[in-house]
XYZ file of C-alpha atoms in Angstrom:
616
model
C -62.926 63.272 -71.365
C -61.057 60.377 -72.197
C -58.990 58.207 -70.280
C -55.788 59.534 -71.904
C -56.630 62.969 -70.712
C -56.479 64.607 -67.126
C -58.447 67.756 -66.241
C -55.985 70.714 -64.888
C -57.141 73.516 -63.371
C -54.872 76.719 -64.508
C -53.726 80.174 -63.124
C -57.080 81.998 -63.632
C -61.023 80.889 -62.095
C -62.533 78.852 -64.475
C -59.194 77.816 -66.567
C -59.175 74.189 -67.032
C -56.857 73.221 -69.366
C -56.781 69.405 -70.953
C -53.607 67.869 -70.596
C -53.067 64.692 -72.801
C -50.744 61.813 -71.893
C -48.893 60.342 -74.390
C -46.879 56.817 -74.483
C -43.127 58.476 -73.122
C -41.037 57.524 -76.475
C -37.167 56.555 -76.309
C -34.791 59.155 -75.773
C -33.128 60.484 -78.630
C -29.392 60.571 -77.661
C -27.226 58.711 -80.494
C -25.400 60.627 -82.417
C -23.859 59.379 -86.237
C -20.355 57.647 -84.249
C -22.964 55.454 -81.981
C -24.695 54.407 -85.049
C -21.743 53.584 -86.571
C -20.437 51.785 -83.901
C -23.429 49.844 -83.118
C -23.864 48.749 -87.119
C -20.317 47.953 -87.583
C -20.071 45.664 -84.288
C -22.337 43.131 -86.287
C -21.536 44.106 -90.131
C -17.989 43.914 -89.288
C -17.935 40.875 -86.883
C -19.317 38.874 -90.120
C -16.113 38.495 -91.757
C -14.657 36.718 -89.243
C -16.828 33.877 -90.522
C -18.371 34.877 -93.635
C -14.943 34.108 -95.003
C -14.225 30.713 -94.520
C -17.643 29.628 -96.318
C -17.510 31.994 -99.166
C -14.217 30.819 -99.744
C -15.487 26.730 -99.939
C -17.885 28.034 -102.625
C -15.640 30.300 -104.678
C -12.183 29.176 -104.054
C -9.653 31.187 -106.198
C -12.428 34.252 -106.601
C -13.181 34.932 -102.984
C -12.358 38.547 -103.031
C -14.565 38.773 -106.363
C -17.549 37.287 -104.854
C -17.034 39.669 -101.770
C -16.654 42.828 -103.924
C -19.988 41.731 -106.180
C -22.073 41.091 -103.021
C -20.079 44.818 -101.579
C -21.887 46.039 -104.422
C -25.558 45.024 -103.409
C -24.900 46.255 -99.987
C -24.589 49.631 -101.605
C -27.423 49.946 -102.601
C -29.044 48.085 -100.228
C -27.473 50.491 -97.274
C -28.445 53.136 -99.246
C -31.936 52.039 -99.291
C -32.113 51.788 -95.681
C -30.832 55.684 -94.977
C -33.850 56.738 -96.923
C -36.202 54.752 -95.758
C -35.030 55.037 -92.086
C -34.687 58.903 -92.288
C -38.343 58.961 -93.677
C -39.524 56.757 -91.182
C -37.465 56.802 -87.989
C -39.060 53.486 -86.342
C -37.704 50.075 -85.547
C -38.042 47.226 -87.190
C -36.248 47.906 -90.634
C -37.681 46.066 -93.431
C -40.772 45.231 -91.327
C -41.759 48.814 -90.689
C -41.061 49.935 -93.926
C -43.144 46.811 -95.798
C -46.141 47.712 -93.350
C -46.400 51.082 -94.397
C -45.980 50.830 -97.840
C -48.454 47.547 -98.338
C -50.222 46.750 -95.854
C -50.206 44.982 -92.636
C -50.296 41.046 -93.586
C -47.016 41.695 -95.975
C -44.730 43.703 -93.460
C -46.314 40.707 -90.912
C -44.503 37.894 -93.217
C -41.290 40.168 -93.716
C -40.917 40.456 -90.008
C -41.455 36.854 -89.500
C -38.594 35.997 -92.028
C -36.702 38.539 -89.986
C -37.422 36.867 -86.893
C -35.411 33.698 -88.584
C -32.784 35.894 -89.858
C -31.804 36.873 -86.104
C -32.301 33.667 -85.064
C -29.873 32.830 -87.368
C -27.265 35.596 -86.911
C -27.560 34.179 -82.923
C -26.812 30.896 -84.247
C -24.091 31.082 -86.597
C -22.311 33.925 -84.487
C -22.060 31.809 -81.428
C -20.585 28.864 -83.255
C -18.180 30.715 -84.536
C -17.411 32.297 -81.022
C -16.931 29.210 -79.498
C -14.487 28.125 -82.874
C -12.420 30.906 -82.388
C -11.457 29.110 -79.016
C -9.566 26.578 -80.289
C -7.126 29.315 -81.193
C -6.184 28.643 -77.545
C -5.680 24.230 -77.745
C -2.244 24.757 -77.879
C -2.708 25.953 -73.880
C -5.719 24.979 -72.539
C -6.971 21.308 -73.781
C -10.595 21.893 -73.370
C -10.124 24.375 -76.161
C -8.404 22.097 -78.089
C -11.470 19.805 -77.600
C -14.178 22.112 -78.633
C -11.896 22.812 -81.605
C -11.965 18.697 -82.660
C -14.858 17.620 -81.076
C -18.003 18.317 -82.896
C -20.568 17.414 -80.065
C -18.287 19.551 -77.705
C -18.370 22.363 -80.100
C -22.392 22.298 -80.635
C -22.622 21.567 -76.918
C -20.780 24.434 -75.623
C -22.841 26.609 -78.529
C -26.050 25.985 -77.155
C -24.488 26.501 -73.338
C -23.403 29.919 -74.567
C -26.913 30.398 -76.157
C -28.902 29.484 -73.132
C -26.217 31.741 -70.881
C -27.693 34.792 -73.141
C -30.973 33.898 -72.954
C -30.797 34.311 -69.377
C -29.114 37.247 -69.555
C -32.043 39.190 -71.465
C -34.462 37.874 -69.317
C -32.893 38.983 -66.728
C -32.638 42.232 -68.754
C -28.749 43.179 -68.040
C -28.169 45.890 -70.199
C -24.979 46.053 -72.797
C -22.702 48.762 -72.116
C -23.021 51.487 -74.792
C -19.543 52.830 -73.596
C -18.085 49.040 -74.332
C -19.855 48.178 -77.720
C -18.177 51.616 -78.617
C -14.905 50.902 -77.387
C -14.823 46.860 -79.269
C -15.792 48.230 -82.789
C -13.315 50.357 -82.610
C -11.116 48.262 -81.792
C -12.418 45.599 -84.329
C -12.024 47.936 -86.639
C -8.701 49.007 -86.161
C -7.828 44.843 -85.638
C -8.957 44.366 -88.962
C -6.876 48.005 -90.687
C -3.579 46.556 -89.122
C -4.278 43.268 -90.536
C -5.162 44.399 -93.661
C -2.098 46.069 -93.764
C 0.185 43.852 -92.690
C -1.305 41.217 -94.643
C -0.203 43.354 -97.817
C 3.153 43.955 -96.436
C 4.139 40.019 -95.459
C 1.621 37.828 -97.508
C 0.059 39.368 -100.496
C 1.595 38.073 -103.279
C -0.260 38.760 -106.518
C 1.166 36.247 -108.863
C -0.558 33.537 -106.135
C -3.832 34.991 -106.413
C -3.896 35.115 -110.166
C -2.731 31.399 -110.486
C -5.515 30.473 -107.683
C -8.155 31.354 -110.786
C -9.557 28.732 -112.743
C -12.339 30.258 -114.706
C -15.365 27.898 -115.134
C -13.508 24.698 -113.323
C -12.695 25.822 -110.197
C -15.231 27.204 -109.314
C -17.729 26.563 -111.078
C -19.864 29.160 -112.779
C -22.783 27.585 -110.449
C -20.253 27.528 -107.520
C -19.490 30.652 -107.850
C -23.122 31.985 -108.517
C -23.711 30.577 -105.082
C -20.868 31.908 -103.795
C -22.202 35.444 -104.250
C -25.556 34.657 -102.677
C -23.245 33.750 -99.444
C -21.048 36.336 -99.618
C -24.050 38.451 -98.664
C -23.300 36.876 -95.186
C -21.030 39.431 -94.725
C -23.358 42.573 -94.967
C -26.634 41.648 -93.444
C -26.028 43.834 -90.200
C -27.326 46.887 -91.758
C -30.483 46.732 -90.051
C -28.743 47.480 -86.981
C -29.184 51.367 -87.909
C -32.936 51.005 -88.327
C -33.245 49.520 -85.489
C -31.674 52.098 -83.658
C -33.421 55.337 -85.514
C -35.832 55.966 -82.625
C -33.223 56.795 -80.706
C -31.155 58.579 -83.040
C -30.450 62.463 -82.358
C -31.137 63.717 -86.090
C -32.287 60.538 -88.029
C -32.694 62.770 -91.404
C -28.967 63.451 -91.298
C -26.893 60.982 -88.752
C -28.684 57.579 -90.057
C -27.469 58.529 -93.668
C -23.961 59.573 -92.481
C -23.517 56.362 -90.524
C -24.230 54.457 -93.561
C -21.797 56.175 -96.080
C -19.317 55.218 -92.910
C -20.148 51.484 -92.778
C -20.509 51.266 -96.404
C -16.920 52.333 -96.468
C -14.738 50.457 -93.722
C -16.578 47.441 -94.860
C -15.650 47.593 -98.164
C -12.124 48.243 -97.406
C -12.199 45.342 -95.185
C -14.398 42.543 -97.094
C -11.823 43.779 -100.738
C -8.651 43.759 -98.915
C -8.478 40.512 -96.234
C -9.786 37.809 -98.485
C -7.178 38.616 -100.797
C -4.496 38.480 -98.048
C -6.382 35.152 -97.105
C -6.205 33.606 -100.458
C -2.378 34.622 -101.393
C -2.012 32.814 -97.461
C -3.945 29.544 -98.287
C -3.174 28.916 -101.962
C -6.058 26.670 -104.307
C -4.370 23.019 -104.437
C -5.716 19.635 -105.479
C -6.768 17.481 -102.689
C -8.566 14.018 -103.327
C -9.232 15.030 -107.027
C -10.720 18.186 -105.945
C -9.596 21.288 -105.904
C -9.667 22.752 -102.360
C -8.195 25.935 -100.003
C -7.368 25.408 -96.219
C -9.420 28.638 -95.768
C -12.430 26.659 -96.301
C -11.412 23.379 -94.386
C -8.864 23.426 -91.859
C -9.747 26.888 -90.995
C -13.183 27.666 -91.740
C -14.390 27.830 -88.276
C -11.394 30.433 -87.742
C -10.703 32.397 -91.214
C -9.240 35.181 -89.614
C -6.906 33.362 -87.394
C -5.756 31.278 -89.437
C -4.721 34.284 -91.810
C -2.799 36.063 -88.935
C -0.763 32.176 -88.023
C 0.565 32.640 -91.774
C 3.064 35.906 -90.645
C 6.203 34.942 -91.538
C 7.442 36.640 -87.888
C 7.111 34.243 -85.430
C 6.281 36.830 -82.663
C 3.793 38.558 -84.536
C 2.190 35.562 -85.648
C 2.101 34.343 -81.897
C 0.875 37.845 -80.871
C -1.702 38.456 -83.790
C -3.598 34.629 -83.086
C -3.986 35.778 -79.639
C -5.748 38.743 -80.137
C -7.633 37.998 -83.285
C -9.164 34.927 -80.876
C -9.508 37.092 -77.912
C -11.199 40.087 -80.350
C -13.194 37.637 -82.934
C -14.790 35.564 -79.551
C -16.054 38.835 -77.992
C -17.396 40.512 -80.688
C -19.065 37.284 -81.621
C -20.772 37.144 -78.648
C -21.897 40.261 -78.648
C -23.309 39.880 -82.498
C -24.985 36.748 -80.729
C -26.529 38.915 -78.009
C -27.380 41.757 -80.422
C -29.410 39.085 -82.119
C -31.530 37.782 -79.228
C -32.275 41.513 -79.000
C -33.383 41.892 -82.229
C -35.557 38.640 -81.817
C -37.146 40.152 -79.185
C -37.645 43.764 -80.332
C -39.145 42.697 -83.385
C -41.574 39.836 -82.122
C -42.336 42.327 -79.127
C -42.977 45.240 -81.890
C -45.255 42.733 -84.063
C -47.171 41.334 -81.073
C -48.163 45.161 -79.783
C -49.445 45.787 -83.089
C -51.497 42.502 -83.398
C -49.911 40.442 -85.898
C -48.628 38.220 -82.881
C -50.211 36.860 -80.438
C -50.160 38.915 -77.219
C -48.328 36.406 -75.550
C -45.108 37.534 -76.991
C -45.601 40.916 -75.753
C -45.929 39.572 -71.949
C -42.984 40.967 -69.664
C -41.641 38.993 -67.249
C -43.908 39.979 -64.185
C -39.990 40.989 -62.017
C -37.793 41.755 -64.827
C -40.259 43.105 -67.433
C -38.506 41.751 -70.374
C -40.410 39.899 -73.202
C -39.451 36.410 -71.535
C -41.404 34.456 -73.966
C -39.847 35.467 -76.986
C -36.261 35.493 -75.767
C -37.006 31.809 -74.843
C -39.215 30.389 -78.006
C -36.920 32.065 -80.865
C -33.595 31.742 -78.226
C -34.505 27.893 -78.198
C -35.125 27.644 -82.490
C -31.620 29.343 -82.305
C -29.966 26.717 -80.541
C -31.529 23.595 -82.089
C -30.324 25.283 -85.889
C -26.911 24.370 -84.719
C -27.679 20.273 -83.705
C -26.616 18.963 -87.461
C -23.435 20.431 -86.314
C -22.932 16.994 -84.045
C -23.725 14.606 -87.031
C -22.101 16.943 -90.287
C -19.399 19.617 -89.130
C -19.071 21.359 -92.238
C -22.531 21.451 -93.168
C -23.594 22.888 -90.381
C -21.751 25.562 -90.949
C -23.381 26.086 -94.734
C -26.609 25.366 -93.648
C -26.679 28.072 -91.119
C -24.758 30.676 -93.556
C -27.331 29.623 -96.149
C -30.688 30.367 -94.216
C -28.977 33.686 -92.962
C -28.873 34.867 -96.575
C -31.907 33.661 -97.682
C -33.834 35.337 -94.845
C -31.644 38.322 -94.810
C -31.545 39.015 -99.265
C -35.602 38.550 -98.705
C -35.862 41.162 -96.203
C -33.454 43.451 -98.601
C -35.156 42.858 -101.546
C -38.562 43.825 -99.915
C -37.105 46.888 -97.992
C -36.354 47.908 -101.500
C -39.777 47.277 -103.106
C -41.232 49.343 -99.910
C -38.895 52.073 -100.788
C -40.100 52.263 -104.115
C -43.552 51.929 -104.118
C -43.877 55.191 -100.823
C -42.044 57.095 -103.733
C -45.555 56.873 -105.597
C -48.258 56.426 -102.830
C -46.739 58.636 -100.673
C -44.847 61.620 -102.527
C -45.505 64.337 -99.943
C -43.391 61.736 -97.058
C -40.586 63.983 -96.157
C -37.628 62.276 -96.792
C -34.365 64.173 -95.436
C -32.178 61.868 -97.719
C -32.762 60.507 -100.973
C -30.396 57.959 -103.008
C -29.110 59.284 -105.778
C -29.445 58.420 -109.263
C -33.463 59.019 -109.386
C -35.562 59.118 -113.010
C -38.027 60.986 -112.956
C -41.409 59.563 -113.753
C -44.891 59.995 -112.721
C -46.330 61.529 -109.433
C -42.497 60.981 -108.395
C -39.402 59.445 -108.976
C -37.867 56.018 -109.860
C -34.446 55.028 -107.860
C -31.841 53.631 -109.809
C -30.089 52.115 -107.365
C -33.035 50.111 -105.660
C -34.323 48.881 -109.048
C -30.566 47.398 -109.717
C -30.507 45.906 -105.866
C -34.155 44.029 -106.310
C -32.743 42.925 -109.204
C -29.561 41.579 -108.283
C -30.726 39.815 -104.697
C -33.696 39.267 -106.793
C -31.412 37.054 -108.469
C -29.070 35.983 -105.353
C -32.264 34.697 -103.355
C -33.549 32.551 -106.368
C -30.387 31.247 -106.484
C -30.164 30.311 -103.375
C -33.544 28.728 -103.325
C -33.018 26.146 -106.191
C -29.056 25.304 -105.147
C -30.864 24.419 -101.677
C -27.605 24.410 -99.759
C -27.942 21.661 -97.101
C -31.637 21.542 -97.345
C -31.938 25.260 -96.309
C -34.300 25.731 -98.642
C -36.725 23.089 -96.643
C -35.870 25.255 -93.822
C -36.988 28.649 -95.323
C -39.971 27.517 -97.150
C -41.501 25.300 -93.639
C -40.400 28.478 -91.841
C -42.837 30.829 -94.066
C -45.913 28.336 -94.269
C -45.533 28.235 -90.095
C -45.238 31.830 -90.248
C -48.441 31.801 -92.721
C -50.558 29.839 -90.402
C -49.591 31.137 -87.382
C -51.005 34.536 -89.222
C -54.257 32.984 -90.350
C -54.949 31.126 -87.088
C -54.562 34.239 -84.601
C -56.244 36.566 -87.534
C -59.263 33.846 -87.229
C -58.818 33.687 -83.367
C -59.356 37.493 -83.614
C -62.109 37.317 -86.293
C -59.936 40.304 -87.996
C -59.887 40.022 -91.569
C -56.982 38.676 -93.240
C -56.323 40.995 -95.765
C -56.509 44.427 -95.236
C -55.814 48.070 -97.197
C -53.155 50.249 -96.625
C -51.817 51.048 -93.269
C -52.748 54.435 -92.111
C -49.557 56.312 -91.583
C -49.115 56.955 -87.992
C -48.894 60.591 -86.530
C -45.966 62.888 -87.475
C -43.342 63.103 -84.408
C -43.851 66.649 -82.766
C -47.601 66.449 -83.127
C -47.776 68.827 -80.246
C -45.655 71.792 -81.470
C -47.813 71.005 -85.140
C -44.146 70.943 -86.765
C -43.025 66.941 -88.141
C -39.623 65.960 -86.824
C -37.041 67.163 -89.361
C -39.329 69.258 -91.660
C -37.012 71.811 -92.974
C -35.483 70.958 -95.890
C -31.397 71.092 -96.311
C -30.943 74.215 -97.087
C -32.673 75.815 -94.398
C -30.480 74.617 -92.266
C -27.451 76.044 -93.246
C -26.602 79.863 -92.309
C -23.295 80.770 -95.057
C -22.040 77.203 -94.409
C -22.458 76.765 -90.966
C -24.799 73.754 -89.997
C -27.654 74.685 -87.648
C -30.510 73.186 -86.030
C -33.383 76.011 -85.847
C -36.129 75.014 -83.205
C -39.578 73.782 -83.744
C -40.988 77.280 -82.501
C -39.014 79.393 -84.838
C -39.698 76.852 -88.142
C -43.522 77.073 -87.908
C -43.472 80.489 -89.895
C -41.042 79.021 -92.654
C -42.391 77.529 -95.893
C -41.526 74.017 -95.927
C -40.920 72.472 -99.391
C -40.593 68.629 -99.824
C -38.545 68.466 -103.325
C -35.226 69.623 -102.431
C -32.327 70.510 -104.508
C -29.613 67.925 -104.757
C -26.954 67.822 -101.639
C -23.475 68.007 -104.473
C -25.692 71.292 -106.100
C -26.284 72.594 -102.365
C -22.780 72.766 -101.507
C -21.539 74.270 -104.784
C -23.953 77.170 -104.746
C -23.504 77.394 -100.729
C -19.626 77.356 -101.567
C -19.373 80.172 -104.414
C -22.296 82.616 -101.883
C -19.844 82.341 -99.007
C -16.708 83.155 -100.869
C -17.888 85.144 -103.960
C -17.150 83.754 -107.497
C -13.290 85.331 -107.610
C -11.812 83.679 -104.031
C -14.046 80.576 -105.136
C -12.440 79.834 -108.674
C -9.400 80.331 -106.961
C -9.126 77.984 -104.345
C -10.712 75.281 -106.877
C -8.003 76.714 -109.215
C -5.257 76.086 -106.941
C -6.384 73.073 -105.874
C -6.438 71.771 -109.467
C -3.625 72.929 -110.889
C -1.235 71.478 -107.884
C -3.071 68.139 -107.947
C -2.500 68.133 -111.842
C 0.755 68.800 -111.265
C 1.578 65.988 -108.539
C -0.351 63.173 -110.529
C 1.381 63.831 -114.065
C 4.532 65.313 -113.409
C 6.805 62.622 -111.581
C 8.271 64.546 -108.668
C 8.209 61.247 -106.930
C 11.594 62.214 -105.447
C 11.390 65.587 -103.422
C 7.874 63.986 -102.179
C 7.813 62.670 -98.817
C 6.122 59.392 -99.963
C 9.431 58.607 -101.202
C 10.486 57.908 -104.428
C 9.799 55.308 -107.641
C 5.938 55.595 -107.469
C 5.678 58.016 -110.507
C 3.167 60.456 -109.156
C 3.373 62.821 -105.779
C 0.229 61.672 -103.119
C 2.249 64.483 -100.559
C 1.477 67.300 -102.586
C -2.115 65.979 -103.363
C -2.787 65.528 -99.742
C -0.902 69.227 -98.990
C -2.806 70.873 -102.395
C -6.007 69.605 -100.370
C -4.982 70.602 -96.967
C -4.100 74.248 -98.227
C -7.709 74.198 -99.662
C -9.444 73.313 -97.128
C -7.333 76.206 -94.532
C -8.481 78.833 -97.786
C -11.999 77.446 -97.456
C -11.987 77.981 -93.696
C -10.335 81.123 -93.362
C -12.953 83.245 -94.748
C -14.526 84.589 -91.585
C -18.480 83.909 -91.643
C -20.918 87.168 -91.782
């Protein structure tokens, strides 16, 4: 009997039954508005500083860079919903690298990740503590931190070292509060968006800000994209958080399609507001935008001080300082956590030295990683004191190199289980698969290798503020920290495949999610049938495309007749609103030439047909 088992004695003489223990996992209780929540607290939080440096690379096409690197996190996000809701694990990239090469490979993606947190922790507290001097006009020590660039670093790695205490000491976030501050962050950043086109937008001032191939230039602007990708790199929050995810298969995907669409809204929208605020001028024989100068430790601020109403200029700096220095520091907790997740994960399964797996012997939290990787964190802001605006590049730079290498190899991993591991159930799938082989080929990952394929060479040879040193000493410490514990363990350095780890319910003999879609629905209504009652049902691992799904469930629970009738309807009134111009009797008002009203009531009166028809 092993030490993992524990003889019971049962009901009947001579019943002993074998009861085996098994590590207790994490509870699975997040549901897809937690996910979002949780992933949109750090994607979203990026634009309040992702803006000001994109803008010093790209000038008058700011919102063009954004929307180009919007289009890699597509695909990129979309990556990450299959891969997590095929493997339901933490540690993103890492996990996914590790099972679909071997362990050495996901080892050196986990160790870039490890720099990419430490430099979300870095650049996310600077920025906290710049969004303070929104307050100088009241409080002088703001004022100071604002001006003062050994203040500013100073009170950076204060804030830092205040964290790192605080996950020692293990005080947990409050899931109820990260809930409540996305929202609100998101909602901050809809009313600004809003208002922005209402007061500032002026269109003839962003087309004049554009001067192709001077300002920028095509190399500035090349770059430009490569930092843009600042702005998305949160989307390994969701991975992170799959174990504990209700329904990975479904919720992880659904809380991506949600991200992937406030961000964009966002990330299109507000640097357009931002550069029709802070116009491209010539300055010293360059061409310049106080975006990127007087206000790139505060983009967002310093957009809301351009209202031309006094009071909601005064009212709108407030908050947006307020908002933008708490969510910061909550992006720059989130990424001591994910330091110490991830070296915690890599140490348990021997790629780091035990060491960083040691809990602190009264708080049990991985003290020695929160301090090492806490401490690199702090001393990647120190050129702040000598160079103040280079500081600022050379952190944004390392973040994207770190974070478009972990992308571009969660996207490789992706591909390549497609082939060696076809019979993987995989509740989601991208779409826009060729097929080819034992498998398929996805479209959209071979277009986002490609393109941050493209953005992290980039990056490499225009070495922004010597990040490229940075990077490449980071990987050959990470290399011989690899080879020096693999020799210290006399392991070999280089070994096969990973073995893929046991399926989920092991002991009901069901995997977690194994029914395919369409199982799960009974005449439209979404169910979740228990792991006793799926074991006699035929499980199939190809499943018929979600848009094909719906059409076929649509037309079996209202028969072909009521069916091409509501789509009927719902055609002819929308064809009727967009090219007939009754603009006037539409509560939109009039002078836009089309009717969104009767769109929006066509669609409403759809959606009550599709509804009414009671289910059998």
């Amino acid at each position: 009997m092993s030490s993992d088992s524990v003889a019971r004695r049962g009901r009947r003489p001579g019943d002993l039954r074998i009861v085996v223990r098994r590590p207790a996992k994490l509870p699975r209780t997040l549901g897809p508005g937690a996910l979002f929540a949780a992933c949109y607290g750090n994607v979203g939080s990026s634009i309040y500083y992702a803006l000001g440096v994109t803008a010093a690379f790209a000038l008058g096409l700011t919102p063009v860079a954004l929307i180009l690197a919007g289009f890699i996190f597509v695909t990129t996000a979309l990556n990450y919903a299959e891969g997590t809701a095929a493997l339901p694990h933490a540690g993103g990239s890492s996990s996914f690298a590790r099972r679909a090469f071997n362990q050495p490979i996901g080892f050196i993606v986990g160790w870039v990740q490890l720099l990419n947190y430490t430099a979300t922790a870095s650049i996310s507290a600077y920025f906290a503590i710049g969004y303070l001097g929104v307050f100088g006009k009241y409080v002088p020590f703001f004022d100071l931190l604002r001006h003062n660039d050994f203040a500013h670093v100073g009170a950076t790695a204060v804030l830092i070292g205040f964290l790192i205490i605080v996950n020692i000491i293990g005080i947990q976030e409050s899931s109820a509060l990260n809930l409540a501050l996305a929202f609100a962050d998101l909602v901050t950043q809809f009313v600004l968006v809003i208002l922005g086109l209402i007061l500032i937008l002026n269109i003839q001032v962003v087309l004049h800000n554009i001067h192709l191939g001077v300002a920028p230039t095509w190399g500035s602007f090349l770059a430009s994209i490569s930092i843009a990708m600042v702005t998305y790199t949160g989307i390994e929050t969701i991975s992170n958080l799959s174990e504990e995810a209700k329904d990975p298969g479904r919720n992880v995907p659904l809380a991506t399609w949600w991200v992937i669409i406030a961000v964009l809204f966002v990330s299109a929208f507000l640097p357009t507001i931002g550069m029709s605020a802070f116009p491209v001028h010539m300055q010293n024989g360059q061409f310049v935008t106080d975006l990127a100068t007087m206000h790139k430790d505060d983009p967002v601020a310093g957009i809301v001080s351009q209202f031309p109403v006094a009071q909601l200029a005064f009212w709108s700096e407030i908050w947006v300082g307020i908002l933008a220095f708490t969510i910061l520091v909550i992006a720059t907790n989130a990424g001591l956590i994910g330091i110490s997740r991830l070296s915690y994960s890599l140490a348990g399964v021997d790629l780091l030295p035990k060491r960083f797996a040691v809990l602190h012997p009264r708080f049990k939290t991985p003290y020695v990683s929160i301090i090492v990787f806490g401490v690199i964190a702090a001393v990647l802001v120190l050129p702040g004191i000598l160079v103040h605006g280079a500081v600022i590049d050379l952190m944004s730079a390392v973040y994207s190199l770190a974070a478009t290498f972990a992308f571009c190899s969660a996207h490789l991993s992706v591909m390549r289980l497609r082939f060696i591991e076809p019979q993987l159930h995989r509740p989601y799938r991208m779409p826009w698969n060729i097929r080819f082989g034992r498998d398929s080929i996805p479209v959209l990952s071979i277009v986002g290798a490609l393109f941050i394929g493209t953005v992290f060479t980039q990056l490499v040879f225009q070495n922004i503020s010597n990040s490229t040193f940075v990077f490449v000493g980071w990987l050959a410490l990470g290399a011989l920290t690899y080879v020096g514990y693999q020799k210290y363990r006399r392991e070999p350095l280089w070994e096969p495949l990973e073995v893929p780890p046991p399926r989920d319910r092991e002991v009901e003999r069901v995997p977690f999610e194994s029914l395919p879609r369409s199982a799960r629905y009974r005449m439209g209504r979404r169910e979740r049938i228990a792991a006793h009652a799926a074991r006699g049902i035929t499980v199939r691992e190809r499943h018929r495309s979600t848009w094909r799904l719906e059409i076929e469930l649509f037309f079996a629970r209202h028969g072909a007749i009521r069916g091409v009738l509501i789509v009927a309807v719902f055609a002819a009134v929308s064809g009727l609103a967009v090219f007939v111009d009754l603009s006037p009797y539409d509560p939109f008002g009039p002078g836009l030439g089309w009717s969104p009203g009767l769109v929006v009531v066509a669609f409403l009166a759809a959606y009550l047909l599709n509804r009414s028809h009671s289910e059998q």
